[in-house]
C-alpha atoms as a PDB file:
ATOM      1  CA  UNK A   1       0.000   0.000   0.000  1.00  0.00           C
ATOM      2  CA  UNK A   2       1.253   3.585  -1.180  1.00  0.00           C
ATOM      3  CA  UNK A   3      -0.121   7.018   0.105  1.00  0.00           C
ATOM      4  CA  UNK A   4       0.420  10.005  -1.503  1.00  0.00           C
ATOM      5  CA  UNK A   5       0.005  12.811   1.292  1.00  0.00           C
ATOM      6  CA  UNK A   6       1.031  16.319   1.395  1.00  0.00           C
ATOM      7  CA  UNK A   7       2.501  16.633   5.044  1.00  0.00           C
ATOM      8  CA  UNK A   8       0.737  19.908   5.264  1.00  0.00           C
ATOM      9  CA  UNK A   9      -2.630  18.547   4.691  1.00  0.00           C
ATOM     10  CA  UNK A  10      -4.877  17.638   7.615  1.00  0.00           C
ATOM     11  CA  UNK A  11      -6.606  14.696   5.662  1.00  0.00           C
ATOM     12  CA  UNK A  12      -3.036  13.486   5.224  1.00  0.00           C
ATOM     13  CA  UNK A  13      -2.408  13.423   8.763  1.00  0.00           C
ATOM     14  CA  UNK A  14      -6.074  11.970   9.283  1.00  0.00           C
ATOM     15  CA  UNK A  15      -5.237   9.138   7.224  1.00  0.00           C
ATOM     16  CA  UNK A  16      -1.441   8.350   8.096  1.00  0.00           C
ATOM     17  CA  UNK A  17      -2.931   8.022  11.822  1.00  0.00           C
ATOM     18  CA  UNK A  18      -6.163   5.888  10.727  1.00  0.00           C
ATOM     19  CA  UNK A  19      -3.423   3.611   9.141  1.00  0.00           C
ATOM     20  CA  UNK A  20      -0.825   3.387  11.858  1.00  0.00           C
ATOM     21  CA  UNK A  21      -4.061   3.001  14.495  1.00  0.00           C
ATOM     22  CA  UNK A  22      -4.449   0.185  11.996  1.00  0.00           C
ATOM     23  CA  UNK A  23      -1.378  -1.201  12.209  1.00  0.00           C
ATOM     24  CA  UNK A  24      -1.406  -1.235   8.424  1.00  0.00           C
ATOM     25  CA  UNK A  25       1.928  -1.574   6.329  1.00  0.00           C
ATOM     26  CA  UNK A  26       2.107   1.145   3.801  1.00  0.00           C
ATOM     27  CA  UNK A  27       5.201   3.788   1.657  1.00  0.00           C
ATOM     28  CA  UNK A  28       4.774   7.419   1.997  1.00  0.00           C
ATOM     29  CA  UNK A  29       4.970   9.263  -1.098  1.00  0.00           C
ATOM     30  CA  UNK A  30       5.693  12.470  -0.832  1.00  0.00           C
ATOM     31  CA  UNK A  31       3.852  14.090  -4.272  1.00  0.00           C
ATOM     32  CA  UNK A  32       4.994  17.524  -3.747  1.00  0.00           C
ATOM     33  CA  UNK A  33       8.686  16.126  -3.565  1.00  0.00           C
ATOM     34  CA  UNK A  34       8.411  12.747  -5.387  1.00  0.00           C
ATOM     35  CA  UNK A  35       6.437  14.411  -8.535  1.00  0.00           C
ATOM     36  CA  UNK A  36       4.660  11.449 -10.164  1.00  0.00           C
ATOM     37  CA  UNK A  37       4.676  11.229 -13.586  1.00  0.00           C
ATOM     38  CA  UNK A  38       2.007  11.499 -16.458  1.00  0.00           C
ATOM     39  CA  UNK A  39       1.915   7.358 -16.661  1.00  0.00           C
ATOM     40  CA  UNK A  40       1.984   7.144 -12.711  1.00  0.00           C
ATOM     41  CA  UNK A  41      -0.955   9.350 -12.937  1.00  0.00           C
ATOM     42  CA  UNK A  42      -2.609   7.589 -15.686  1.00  0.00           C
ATOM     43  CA  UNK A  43      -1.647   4.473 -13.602  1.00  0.00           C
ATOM     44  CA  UNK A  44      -3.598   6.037 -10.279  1.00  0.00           C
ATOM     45  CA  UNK A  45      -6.630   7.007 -12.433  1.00  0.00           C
ATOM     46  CA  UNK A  46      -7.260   3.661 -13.632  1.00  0.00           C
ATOM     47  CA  UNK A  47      -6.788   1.822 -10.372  1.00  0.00           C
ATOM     48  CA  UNK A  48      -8.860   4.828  -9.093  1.00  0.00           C
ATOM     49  CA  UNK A  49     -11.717   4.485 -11.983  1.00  0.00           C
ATOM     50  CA  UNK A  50     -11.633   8.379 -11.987  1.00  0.00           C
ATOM     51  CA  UNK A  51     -10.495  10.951 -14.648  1.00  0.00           C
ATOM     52  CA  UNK A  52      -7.899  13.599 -14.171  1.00  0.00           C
ATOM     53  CA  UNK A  53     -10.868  16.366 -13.571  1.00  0.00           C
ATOM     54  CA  UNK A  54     -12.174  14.226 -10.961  1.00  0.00           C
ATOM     55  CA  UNK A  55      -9.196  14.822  -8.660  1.00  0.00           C
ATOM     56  CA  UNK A  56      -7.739  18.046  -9.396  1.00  0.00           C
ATOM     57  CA  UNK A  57      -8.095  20.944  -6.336  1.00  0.00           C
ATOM     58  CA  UNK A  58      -9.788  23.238  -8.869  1.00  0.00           C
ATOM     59  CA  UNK A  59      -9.930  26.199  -5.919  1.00  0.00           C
ATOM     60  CA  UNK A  60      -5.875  25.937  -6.098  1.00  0.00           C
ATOM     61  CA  UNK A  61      -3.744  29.322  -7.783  1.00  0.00           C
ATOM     62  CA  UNK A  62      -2.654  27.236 -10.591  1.00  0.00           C
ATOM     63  CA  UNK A  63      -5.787  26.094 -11.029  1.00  0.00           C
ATOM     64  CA  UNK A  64      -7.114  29.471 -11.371  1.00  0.00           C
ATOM     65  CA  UNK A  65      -3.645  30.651 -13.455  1.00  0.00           C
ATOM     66  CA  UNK A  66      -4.600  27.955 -15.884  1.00  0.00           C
ATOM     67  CA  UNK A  67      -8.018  28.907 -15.928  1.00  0.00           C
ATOM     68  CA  UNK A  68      -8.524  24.722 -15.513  1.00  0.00           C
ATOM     69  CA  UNK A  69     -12.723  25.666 -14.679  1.00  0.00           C
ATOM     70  CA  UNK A  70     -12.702  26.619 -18.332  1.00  0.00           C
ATOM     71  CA  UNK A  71     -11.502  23.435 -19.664  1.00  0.00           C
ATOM     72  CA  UNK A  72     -12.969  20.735 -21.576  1.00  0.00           C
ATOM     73  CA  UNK A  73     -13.717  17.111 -19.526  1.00  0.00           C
ATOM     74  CA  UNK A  74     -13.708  14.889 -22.233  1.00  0.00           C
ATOM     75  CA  UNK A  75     -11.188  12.149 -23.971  1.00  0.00           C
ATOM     76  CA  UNK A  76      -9.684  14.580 -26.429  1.00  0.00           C
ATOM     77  CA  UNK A  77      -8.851  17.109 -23.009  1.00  0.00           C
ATOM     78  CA  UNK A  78      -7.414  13.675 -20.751  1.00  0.00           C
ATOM     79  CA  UNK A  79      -3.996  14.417 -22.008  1.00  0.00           C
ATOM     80  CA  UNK A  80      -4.199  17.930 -21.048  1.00  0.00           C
ATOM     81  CA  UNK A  81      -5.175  17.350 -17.977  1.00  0.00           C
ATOM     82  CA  UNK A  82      -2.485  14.777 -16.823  1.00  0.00           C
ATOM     83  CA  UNK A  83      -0.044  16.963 -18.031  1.00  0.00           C
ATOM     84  CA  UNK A  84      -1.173  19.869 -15.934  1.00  0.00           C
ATOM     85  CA  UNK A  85      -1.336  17.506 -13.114  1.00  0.00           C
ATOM     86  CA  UNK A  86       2.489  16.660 -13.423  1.00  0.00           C
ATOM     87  CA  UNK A  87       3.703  19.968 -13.806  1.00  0.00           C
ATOM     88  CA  UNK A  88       1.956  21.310 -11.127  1.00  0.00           C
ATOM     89  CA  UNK A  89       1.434  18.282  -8.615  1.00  0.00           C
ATOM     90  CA  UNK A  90      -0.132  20.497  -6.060  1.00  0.00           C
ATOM     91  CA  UNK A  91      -3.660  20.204  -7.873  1.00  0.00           C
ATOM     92  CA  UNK A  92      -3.637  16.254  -7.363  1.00  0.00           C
ATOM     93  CA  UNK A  93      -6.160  15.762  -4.797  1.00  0.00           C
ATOM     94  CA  UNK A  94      -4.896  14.309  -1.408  1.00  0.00           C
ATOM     95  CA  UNK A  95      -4.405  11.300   0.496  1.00  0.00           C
ATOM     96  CA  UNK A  96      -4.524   8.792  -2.750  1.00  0.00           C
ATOM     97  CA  UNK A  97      -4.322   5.121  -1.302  1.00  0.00           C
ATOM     98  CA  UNK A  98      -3.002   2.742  -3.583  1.00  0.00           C
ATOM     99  CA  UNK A  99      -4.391  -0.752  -2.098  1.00  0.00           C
ATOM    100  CA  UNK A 100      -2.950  -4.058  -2.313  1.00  0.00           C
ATOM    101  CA  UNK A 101      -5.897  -5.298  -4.653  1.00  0.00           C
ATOM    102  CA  UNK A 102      -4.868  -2.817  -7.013  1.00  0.00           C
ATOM    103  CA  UNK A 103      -7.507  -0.381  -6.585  1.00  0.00           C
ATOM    104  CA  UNK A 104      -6.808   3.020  -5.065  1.00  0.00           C
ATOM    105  CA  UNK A 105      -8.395   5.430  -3.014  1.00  0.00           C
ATOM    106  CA  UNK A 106      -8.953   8.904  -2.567  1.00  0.00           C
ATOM    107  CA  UNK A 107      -8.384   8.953   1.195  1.00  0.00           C
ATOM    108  CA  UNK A 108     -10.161  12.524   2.125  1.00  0.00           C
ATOM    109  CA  UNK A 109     -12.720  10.584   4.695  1.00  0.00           C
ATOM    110  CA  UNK A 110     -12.178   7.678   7.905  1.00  0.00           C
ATOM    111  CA  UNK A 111     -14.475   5.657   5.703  1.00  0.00           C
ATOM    112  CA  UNK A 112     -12.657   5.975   2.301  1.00  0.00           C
ATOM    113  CA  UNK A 113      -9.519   5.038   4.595  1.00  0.00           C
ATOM    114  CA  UNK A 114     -10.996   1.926   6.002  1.00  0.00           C
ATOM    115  CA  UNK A 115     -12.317   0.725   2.719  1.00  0.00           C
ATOM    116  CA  UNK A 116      -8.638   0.683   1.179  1.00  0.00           C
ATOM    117  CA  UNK A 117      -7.400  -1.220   4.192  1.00  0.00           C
ATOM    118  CA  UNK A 118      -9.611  -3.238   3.483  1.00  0.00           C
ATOM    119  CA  UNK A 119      -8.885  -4.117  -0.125  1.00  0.00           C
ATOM    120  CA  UNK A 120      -6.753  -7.472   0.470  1.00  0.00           C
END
């Protein structure tokens, strides 16, 4: 299990603690520091079942530099949306769980938490 926190973030925290509480084994990936790429991302959205729109912090300054409200959610705007998410990894939305069923998680509740621990 991999979770991709920003240290800053209070759902982070909320969800590191829910998993040591837990007892659960799990890598902390820094995403601010540890950038992930546009396939890691692509790789996270299909374990996740989501699209790139679905977990971008819209309310963020870069969101609002690159006027992302604006943009198109469809297949021909994916691309442009993954890319924006790597070069500017702050609009990822936080805690993503990777399970160890494959699936992931977005972690921002106790209850989205438990339900990737319990992904065997």
């Amino acid at each position: 299990m991999e979770i991709w926190i920003n240290p800053a973030c209070s759902k982070c925290r909320s969800a590191i603690s829910l998993l040591d509480a837990e007892g659960a084994e799990y890598t902390v990936r820094r995403y601010l520091e540890d950038v992930p790429s546009e396939d890691e991302i692509r790789g996270v959205l299909d374990r996740l079942g989501l699209e790139p729109w679905d977990i971008t912090r819209t309310q963020e300054a870069a969101a609002k530099e690159l006027d992302l409200k604006e943009w198109a959610r469809d297949d021909s705007s994916r691309d442009r949306w993954i890319a924006a998410l790597a070069a500017h990894p702050k609009l990822i939305q936080r805690p993503i769980i990777t399970a160890d069923d494959g699936s992931a998680v977005v972690g921002r509740s106790e209850d989205a938490v438990r339900d990737a621990l319990a992904r065997k």
